[in-house]
Amino acid sequence: MFLYYPSRMGTDPLVNTPGHLPSPDKLVNLPRLVTAFYANHPDPEVPAQRVSFGTSGHRGSAFTSSFNYAHILAITQAIVEYRADQDTTGPLFLAQDTHALSEPAFTTALEVLAANGVEVMIDEQLGYTPTPVLSHAILTYNATNAGKPLADGIVITSSHNPPEDGGFKYNPPNGGPADTTATKWIQDRANELIAAKLQGIKRLSYAKALNAPTTHRHDFITAYVNDLSNVIDFSMLAGTTLKLAVDPLGGAGVHYWPRIAEQYKLPLAILNPYVDPTFRFMTLDWDSRIRMDCSSPFAMASMIANKDAYDVAWACDTDHDRHGIVCKSAGLLNPNHYLAVCIQYLFTHRPEWSDKVGIGKTLVSSSIIDRVAKGLNRPMLEVPVGFKWFVDGLIGGTLGFVGEESAGATFLRRNGQVWTTDKDGLIPGLLSAEMTARTGKDPGQLYNDLTAKYGSPVYQRIDAEATKEQKAKLAKLSPAQVTAKTLAGEPITAILTEAPGNHAPIGGLKVTTENGWFAARPSGTEDVYKIYAESFNGPDHLKQIQTEAKGVVASAIA
């Protein structure tokens, strides 16, 4: 059984303030945005208008000439050439989310792929495909076609970014985000093509590309939904009296949730089952902008206000690779808190997992994860920011659960084999229902059980001003440049510029003590550096860590 409930209707006297609905004049002008996609041309001499692949692909807006027709033509042609260079000649799975620029980017990419003779798999209804579904499709194809040419994929998404943004990401045959070697190759070649005024790019008309013999329709939804029972134990939810809800936030999973609810007979209320590229139903984020961030208490204000209506509810961002969990006992869970809960639950309720299977976390995720892992006697892999670092462990089955502080996670199938190698926002939501049904406690109550045993951390991320020169120094620090011996009254136990799990550079600094830590990393887009900090000794101790962190960093980069 599934029900549809609109949850963000009506008027709000506090429109245009964080946590409240936007007024119509604050919404993106969609005709103007799409016009800008085709009309604006990037200047290759302007750094902000060049192709730039970060950890999540190329992102930008047509309004600022950073995500336009020329960018997509060039990036797609570069991907065609890169996959040929890598001898990746199997089908390419092509996915898109519900951002307004995703549709024109999708058609543009298909024009180039078809002209180059690439076998392309697109949604059978030309619908929306979540990032984890693309990863699942790549892995499934390659596993069931052993010995044949490998498949890869492109997902068109800017994640939870505002409605005027667009994004474009390449996933190689391992199903996860491309590594820096691949992204630099693609980025540099795309910029060459733009500088050459798009000479060397092959393309067909969209009508011809859509009907090309190399373009195939693929039932993404059925393949993913049918396989879900191999990662979630739905037997725990058979005949449940729990009241469950999900809000797709107008994202790529909007047509997946009714199928999931129907197939697995879940009493799931689907809030806002609509696609609207203005995202007018979203309450505004901390800066009064529309942002589909399911970990933000401002963007999730409507679900938090209705927390008592459901035993457990969840939401996913636009490409459904992140999760936000809301429950009666706690409202919206801090992402770090829910990661710890998932780890404790999964490693005590997945009997087919090997005793040697470990846990992966980014170095800016909460230390309660370390304490839970130690309590479970499980190995911990701590890596730099970026989901690509988890791919090998997931494929090899040596990492059972991996997560990052920004509410991205995935985990193995119930039999201990790989599920996805990119973040999956759908399965953590479904897991919250499974664990509530099995334990009789919602995730907030389960987290309280953990803090009673391991302590209660306070975590926050803040920004500090820094020049471009200072940011460059911070990114290349060595531990010897840090002279401090104590932090917030405690002896420093470690000074890290490399991740302990794989010795990869973290592009910044992490300093730890017994009951607290901070990490500092330069922003890639602003003249600031980000300070992530945590204390197990309360808010005042956290503030002291943050204050002293600025001094430690200032001395090191002076």
Coordinates of C-alpha atoms in Angstrom, one line a residue, residues 25 101 140 165 180 243 296 346 394 401 418 433 447 497 503 529 534:
D25 CA 9.6 35.7 -7.8
L101 CA 19.5 21.7 -17.3
T140 CA 25.2 -5.8 -13.0
D165 CA 22.8 24.4 -11.7
T180 CA 41.6 11.9 -10.8
K243 CA 3.9 4.4 9.6
S296 CA 19.9 20.4 6.1
L346 CA 24.4 -3.9 9.8
L394 CA 33.3 -2.5 -2.1
F401 CA 29.6 -0.2 4.9
V418 CA 29.0 -5.5 -3.9
A433 CA 12.6 1.1 8.3
Y447 CA 21.9 6.5 18.4
T497 CA 48.4 15.4 6.1
H503 CA 48.3 7.3 2.9
Y529 CA 39.2 27.1 4.2
E534 CA 34.3 17.5 16.9

